[in-house]
XYZ file of C-alpha atoms in Angstrom:
333
model
C -23.712 -21.128 -155.336
C -21.000 -23.819 -155.164
C -19.343 -22.016 -152.257
C -22.649 -21.919 -150.384
C -23.178 -25.666 -150.914
C -19.661 -26.408 -149.622
C -20.397 -24.440 -146.455
C -23.627 -26.369 -145.965
C -21.768 -29.646 -146.419
C -19.148 -28.640 -143.841
C -21.811 -27.613 -141.336
C -23.654 -30.896 -141.900
C -20.414 -32.807 -141.396
C -19.697 -31.053 -138.132
C -23.249 -31.681 -136.954
C -22.909 -35.362 -137.775
C -19.595 -35.560 -135.933
C -21.026 -33.751 -132.916
C -24.033 -36.075 -132.865
C -21.771 -39.116 -133.057
C -19.554 -37.878 -130.219
C -22.593 -37.106 -128.088
C -23.918 -40.617 -128.637
C -20.591 -42.135 -127.633
C -20.433 -40.014 -124.485
C -23.968 -40.982 -123.553
C -23.141 -44.641 -124.108
C -20.014 -44.402 -121.969
C -21.903 -42.650 -119.184
C -24.516 -45.417 -119.113
C -22.050 -48.330 -118.999
C -19.778 -48.810 -115.927
C -16.135 -48.918 -116.976
C -12.877 -49.697 -115.281
C -11.837 -46.079 -115.743
C -14.979 -44.754 -114.084
C -14.776 -47.171 -111.137
C -11.084 -46.454 -110.693
C -11.756 -42.745 -110.386
C -14.004 -43.447 -107.395
C -11.661 -45.941 -105.765
C -9.884 -43.677 -103.224
C -13.083 -42.661 -101.435
C -14.712 -46.084 -101.713
C -11.556 -47.853 -100.573
C -11.066 -45.550 -97.603
C -14.632 -46.115 -96.438
C -14.334 -49.869 -96.963
C -11.037 -50.056 -95.081
C -12.463 -48.080 -92.166
C -15.450 -50.420 -91.985
C -13.178 -53.476 -91.962
C -11.098 -52.045 -89.108
C -14.266 -51.339 -87.126
C -15.493 -54.912 -87.607
C -12.057 -56.241 -86.631
C -12.217 -54.214 -83.412
C -15.705 -55.546 -82.689
C -14.508 -59.110 -83.263
C -11.634 -58.591 -80.823
C -14.205 -57.727 -78.164
C -16.964 -60.248 -78.887
C -15.184 -63.173 -80.638
C -18.563 -63.969 -82.220
C -18.573 -66.254 -85.305
C -21.200 -64.071 -87.005
C -18.891 -61.061 -86.671
C -15.986 -63.109 -87.999
C -18.067 -64.129 -91.008
C -18.934 -60.493 -91.686
C -15.255 -59.533 -91.470
C -14.289 -62.327 -93.856
C -16.961 -61.344 -96.380
C -16.105 -57.630 -96.278
C -12.367 -58.303 -96.544
C -12.753 -60.587 -99.555
C -14.900 -58.001 -101.332
C -12.420 -55.231 -100.521
C -9.438 -57.152 -101.906
C -11.324 -57.892 -105.120
C -12.500 -54.300 -105.582
C -9.363 -52.434 -104.484
C -6.251 -54.523 -105.238
C -4.061 -51.413 -105.539
C -5.183 -49.640 -102.379
C -2.258 -48.801 -100.104
C -3.667 -50.790 -97.151
C -4.732 -53.861 -99.099
C -1.848 -55.831 -97.573
C -3.216 -55.223 -94.097
C -6.664 -56.364 -95.226
C -5.066 -59.562 -96.571
C -3.461 -60.087 -93.156
C -6.742 -59.484 -91.323
C -8.579 -61.894 -93.621
C -5.964 -64.645 -93.461
C -5.581 -64.412 -89.694
C -9.346 -64.492 -89.120
C -9.774 -67.544 -91.336
C -7.030 -69.426 -89.480
C -8.350 -68.430 -86.045
C -11.841 -69.656 -86.918
C -10.576 -73.030 -88.167
C -10.784 -72.325 -91.898
C -7.101 -73.062 -92.107
C -6.790 -74.013 -95.780
C -8.533 -70.816 -96.870
C -6.342 -68.797 -94.532
C -3.195 -70.367 -95.944
C -4.284 -69.510 -99.482
C -4.903 -65.850 -98.575
C -1.624 -65.460 -96.688
C 0.308 -67.065 -99.547
C -1.302 -64.601 -101.972
C -0.281 -61.678 -99.777
C 3.339 -62.773 -99.629
C 3.426 -63.545 -103.369
C 1.774 -60.392 -104.711
C 2.615 -57.803 -102.041
C 6.111 -58.773 -100.801
C 6.927 -55.223 -99.668
C 3.791 -54.737 -97.543
C 4.469 -54.082 -93.853
C 1.940 -56.768 -92.964
C 4.110 -59.484 -94.528
C 6.224 -59.965 -91.383
C 3.363 -60.875 -88.999
C 1.651 -62.746 -91.832
C 4.688 -64.987 -92.251
C 4.404 -66.083 -88.627
C 0.657 -66.633 -88.982
C 1.258 -68.656 -92.145
C 3.856 -70.806 -90.400
C 1.452 -71.492 -87.552
C -1.285 -72.320 -90.065
C 1.034 -74.840 -91.741
C 1.728 -76.397 -88.333
C -2.006 -76.504 -87.624
C -2.451 -78.420 -90.893
C 0.489 -80.731 -89.979
C 2.557 -79.284 -92.855
C 5.601 -78.872 -90.623
C 8.244 -78.812 -93.369
C 6.525 -75.852 -95.008
C 6.267 -74.189 -91.612
C 10.018 -74.591 -91.105
C 10.709 -72.818 -94.402
C 8.623 -69.865 -93.228
C 10.212 -69.752 -89.767
C 13.694 -69.888 -91.288
C 12.785 -67.016 -93.603
C 11.823 -64.908 -90.595
C 15.015 -65.804 -88.759
C 17.410 -65.390 -91.701
C 15.978 -62.338 -93.476
C 17.798 -59.229 -92.134
C 14.740 -56.965 -92.082
C 12.805 -59.526 -90.010
C 15.507 -61.200 -87.908
C 15.441 -58.766 -84.962
C 11.643 -58.615 -84.647
C 9.250 -60.385 -82.295
C 8.023 -62.694 -85.077
C 11.578 -63.947 -85.626
C 12.037 -64.538 -81.883
C 8.916 -66.678 -81.850
C 10.052 -68.457 -85.024
C 13.343 -69.407 -83.330
C 11.425 -70.945 -80.445
C 9.198 -72.868 -82.838
C 12.199 -74.219 -84.743
C 13.570 -75.532 -81.434
C 10.261 -77.211 -80.595
C 9.576 -80.816 -81.546
C 7.316 -80.888 -84.602
C 4.905 -83.274 -82.913
C 4.262 -80.608 -80.267
C 3.570 -77.856 -82.782
C -0.212 -77.615 -83.137
C -0.498 -74.211 -84.773
C -0.848 -72.140 -81.603
C 1.653 -70.144 -79.586
C 1.648 -72.472 -76.648
C 4.115 -74.603 -74.785
C 7.216 -72.954 -76.227
C 10.510 -72.872 -74.335
C 12.433 -69.626 -74.351
C 16.048 -70.729 -74.014
C 17.174 -67.133 -73.455
C 15.621 -66.967 -70.014
C 12.359 -68.806 -69.572
C 13.750 -71.984 -67.981
C 15.950 -69.886 -65.675
C 12.858 -68.831 -63.722
C 12.708 -72.235 -62.042
C 14.381 -72.020 -58.649
C 14.199 -68.234 -58.544
C 12.024 -65.983 -56.408
C 8.813 -65.064 -58.194
C 8.613 -61.457 -59.353
C 5.890 -59.579 -57.521
C 3.509 -57.058 -59.050
C 0.900 -54.597 -57.834
C -2.227 -54.516 -60.022
C -6.012 -54.371 -59.692
C -8.164 -57.386 -60.545
C -11.420 -57.362 -62.508
C -13.396 -56.746 -59.310
C -11.390 -53.634 -58.493
C -9.436 -55.342 -55.699
C -5.649 -55.021 -55.199
C -3.831 -58.072 -56.532
C -0.258 -59.180 -55.856
C 1.756 -62.248 -54.917
C 2.400 -60.665 -51.527
C -1.338 -60.907 -50.855
C -1.041 -64.719 -50.910
C 2.270 -65.005 -49.092
C 2.728 -68.443 -47.554
C 0.386 -70.108 -50.055
C 1.066 -72.191 -53.137
C 0.187 -70.021 -56.143
C -0.395 -70.917 -59.774
C 0.276 -67.908 -62.008
C -1.729 -68.648 -65.149
C -1.268 -66.577 -68.340
C -4.188 -67.211 -70.695
C -6.891 -65.706 -72.939
C -10.413 -66.587 -74.022
C -9.347 -66.622 -77.692
C -6.627 -69.205 -76.980
C -7.944 -72.667 -77.876
C -5.388 -74.619 -75.802
C -6.108 -72.336 -72.811
C -9.820 -73.091 -72.977
C -9.138 -76.794 -73.480
C -7.016 -76.809 -70.311
C -9.526 -74.827 -68.224
C -11.538 -77.836 -66.915
C -8.326 -79.290 -65.496
C -7.371 -75.954 -63.913
C -10.851 -75.614 -62.362
C -10.723 -79.161 -61.039
C -7.327 -78.556 -59.425
C -8.565 -75.324 -57.859
C -11.661 -76.969 -56.391
C -9.604 -79.773 -54.894
C -6.945 -77.649 -53.189
C -8.471 -74.180 -52.666
C -8.957 -74.835 -48.938
C -5.380 -76.064 -48.507
C -3.537 -72.779 -48.981
C -3.623 -72.957 -52.758
C -4.543 -70.014 -54.986
C -4.633 -69.241 -58.699
C -3.973 -65.830 -60.216
C -5.136 -65.482 -63.810
C -3.294 -63.031 -66.050
C -5.434 -62.462 -69.127
C -3.984 -61.481 -72.495
C -7.412 -61.000 -74.020
C -8.076 -58.317 -76.647
C -10.679 -56.676 -74.422
C -12.291 -56.979 -70.994
C -15.772 -57.847 -72.264
C -15.096 -61.390 -73.569
C -12.953 -62.060 -70.484
C -15.660 -61.010 -68.017
C -18.336 -62.885 -69.962
C -16.302 -66.101 -69.958
C -15.450 -65.854 -66.250
C -19.114 -65.355 -65.368
C -20.266 -68.150 -67.665
C -17.725 -70.656 -66.327
C -18.045 -69.638 -62.674
C -14.328 -68.964 -62.264
C -13.726 -67.930 -58.656
C -10.028 -67.050 -58.538
C -8.839 -63.476 -59.205
C -8.029 -62.410 -62.746
C -6.149 -59.414 -64.088
C -6.585 -58.033 -67.606
C -2.975 -57.397 -68.664
C -3.743 -54.915 -71.441
C -0.359 -53.181 -71.123
C 1.508 -56.519 -70.883
C 3.003 -55.356 -67.582
C 3.007 -58.745 -65.873
C 3.509 -60.883 -68.984
C 6.614 -58.883 -69.885
C 7.977 -59.341 -66.350
C 7.738 -63.082 -66.843
C 8.928 -62.982 -70.486
C 5.740 -64.663 -71.662
C 5.858 -65.200 -75.417
C 3.116 -67.803 -75.721
C 0.017 -69.015 -73.918
C -1.131 -70.950 -72.013
C 1.868 -70.300 -69.790
C 1.981 -71.219 -66.099
C 4.321 -70.679 -63.157
C 3.819 -72.759 -60.004
C 5.119 -70.920 -56.932
C 5.691 -72.607 -53.559
C 4.880 -71.246 -50.093
C 8.283 -69.571 -49.903
C 7.676 -67.592 -53.089
C 10.014 -69.712 -55.227
C 9.065 -70.794 -58.753
C 9.187 -74.585 -58.751
C 7.557 -75.581 -62.045
C 6.524 -73.966 -65.332
C 4.179 -74.867 -68.197
C 2.283 -77.618 -66.422
C -0.587 -79.337 -68.246
C -3.166 -82.016 -67.548
C -2.437 -84.481 -64.758
C 1.062 -83.032 -64.339
C -0.475 -79.820 -63.004
C -2.548 -81.514 -60.328
C 0.344 -83.771 -59.285
C 2.715 -80.825 -58.888
C 0.139 -78.797 -56.942
C -0.560 -81.761 -54.650
C 3.150 -82.136 -53.912
C 3.705 -78.465 -53.087
C 0.517 -78.232 -51.022
C 1.658 -81.227 -48.988
C 5.102 -79.667 -48.464
C 3.543 -76.360 -47.487
C 1.091 -77.865 -44.997
C 3.950 -79.769 -43.335
C 5.924 -76.593 -42.601
């Protein structure tokens, strides 16, 4: 009888334990936990990353603020949800760059600083350092920008890259001229040597499908203008460029636009909206910009009627004055 009671007690104990375990499992299954969410992270993160890249591509084509806002929102949520995902550094870079480009500079600086602090080995750190330096310049924090540029120049793994080359140019530029955009830089390794030399010709097709080259405008004064619709200083200078074109277009003066846009759509839309009449070439492969060692925009080369580069990087009234002088010389020949 005692043995039978002991067996009953053991069975009851096991039943109680099983019931308790079942209750715990049910409770765990009903409450989201870090462990459960982590187990789903790879798939969720991959989908989220893909979506962010798609929005980034769309933004590069449209440059629409509403698309930028969507990209910012999605990127912030991704970083919060997936801090250990292998591509989180790239998402940081996308977010920081977008914030800076759309004039939310302080927020962009904060994001880029976080990336460099918490993910120092990420491949996106190198371009993010340059973006951060430019953001500091944009916010008139030039001393902080110098620290970043010097890091790019002096760190062995960065020193031979394009970001370091740009950083060297920025360090050689007067701080008062550094506005946070890659514009107006002087490339001491070769840029100033173009003045006085024969302009390099090219054979491309413009946006209207017509052949485009310097040879086509032989004997005319030509302004070779490297620009993009996303470049603030380029757009700010455009009224002056249009005014100069209107004044001298019937006096053997021509402009050739070389666009460094991220896609043809925003370029074509802007040209149509602004009524730009001179030929433009979308330099997607950087064929022409590499020929002229263009590292920043806006970048201009003023070529006389003999095909010689006479001036570079003209702005404002200086552009019109230089064009007027060369047009007068050319008409007198």
